[in-house]
XYZ file of C-alpha atoms in Angstrom:
106
model
C 44.948 0.355 -31.270
C 42.788 -1.528 -33.777
C 45.087 -4.571 -33.628
C 44.891 -4.533 -29.851
C 41.093 -4.373 -29.909
C 40.955 -7.203 -32.446
C 43.186 -9.347 -30.223
C 41.018 -8.599 -27.178
C 37.911 -9.464 -29.180
C 39.481 -12.753 -30.327
C 40.534 -13.566 -26.772
C 36.992 -12.865 -25.522
C 35.572 -15.149 -28.222
C 37.944 -17.947 -27.260
C 37.052 -17.594 -23.576
C 33.357 -17.604 -24.427
C 33.775 -20.737 -26.551
C 35.729 -22.529 -23.842
C 33.161 -21.586 -21.230
C 30.232 -22.507 -23.490
C 31.709 -25.948 -24.014
C 32.420 -26.177 -20.296
C 36.145 -26.150 -21.005
C 38.333 -28.415 -18.922
C 36.163 -27.870 -15.848
C 32.729 -29.381 -15.210
C 31.301 -25.993 -14.201
C 33.003 -24.127 -17.023
C 35.981 -21.825 -16.858
C 34.280 -19.718 -14.175
C 34.429 -22.703 -11.809
C 38.253 -22.642 -11.717
C 39.242 -22.147 -8.064
C 40.648 -18.711 -7.229
C 44.393 -18.556 -7.640
C 44.501 -21.219 -10.356
C 45.777 -19.629 -13.545
C 45.221 -21.649 -16.711
C 48.070 -22.629 -19.017
C 47.648 -23.806 -22.607
C 49.249 -27.238 -23.059
C 49.127 -29.813 -25.870
C 46.486 -31.548 -23.729
C 44.283 -28.479 -23.374
C 44.065 -25.805 -20.688
C 45.295 -26.933 -17.292
C 45.878 -25.159 -13.965
C 49.425 -23.764 -14.025
C 50.364 -25.477 -10.782
C 49.530 -28.826 -12.424
C 51.906 -28.307 -15.358
C 55.500 -29.480 -14.972
C 57.952 -27.476 -17.042
C 61.187 -29.218 -17.955
C 64.549 -27.590 -18.646
C 65.477 -30.373 -21.063
C 63.829 -32.468 -23.762
C 65.897 -35.509 -22.770
C 63.827 -36.521 -19.762
C 62.616 -39.868 -18.433
C 59.570 -39.709 -16.150
C 58.533 -42.107 -13.392
C 55.092 -41.825 -11.810
C 53.655 -43.143 -8.554
C 50.994 -42.084 -6.050
C 53.361 -39.617 -4.338
C 54.324 -37.685 -7.465
C 56.519 -37.601 -10.568
C 60.267 -38.095 -10.699
C 62.037 -36.531 -13.681
C 65.456 -37.871 -14.676
C 67.258 -35.443 -17.005
C 69.622 -37.644 -18.975
C 71.696 -34.844 -20.516
C 72.551 -33.200 -17.178
C 72.266 -36.135 -14.778
C 69.881 -34.125 -12.591
C 66.872 -35.783 -10.953
C 63.910 -33.734 -9.671
C 60.837 -34.873 -7.744
C 57.489 -33.126 -8.231
C 55.070 -33.980 -5.416
C 51.510 -34.959 -6.318
C 48.972 -32.206 -5.666
C 45.481 -33.320 -4.535
C 43.794 -30.495 -6.506
C 45.666 -31.490 -9.690
C 44.712 -35.138 -9.222
C 41.065 -34.137 -8.728
C 41.231 -31.927 -11.835
C 42.699 -34.758 -13.921
C 39.977 -37.144 -12.732
C 37.273 -34.589 -13.608
C 38.781 -34.080 -17.047
C 38.826 -37.789 -17.806
C 35.304 -38.289 -16.427
C 34.007 -35.543 -18.720
C 35.167 -36.952 -22.035
C 38.932 -37.101 -21.631
C 41.420 -35.476 -23.956
C 39.035 -35.002 -26.879
C 37.077 -32.380 -24.911
C 40.037 -30.397 -23.603
C 40.727 -27.975 -26.419
C 43.921 -29.877 -27.173
C 46.284 -28.684 -29.904
């Protein structure tokens, strides 16, 4: 029970620190739109729907205004991930507010 309480306390401290430093959102973590769960990435916390998860490390990515195309070299599979207007807006906000150095990156 004590370990669980310590973990909850640590989690609360981390959330408070992220919110105090406005986190990856201009209005702080409380400004995240409803339904957008945050995911820890090497580039900081991002909305889960904006994070592409790959089944392989051997991937070549192509980007354009319509989305991202992932070519998995080891399997020969190609997948297209359509651009999401909310994710694009989030990325623009992040870069306008100090870029990667203010994201809580690993």
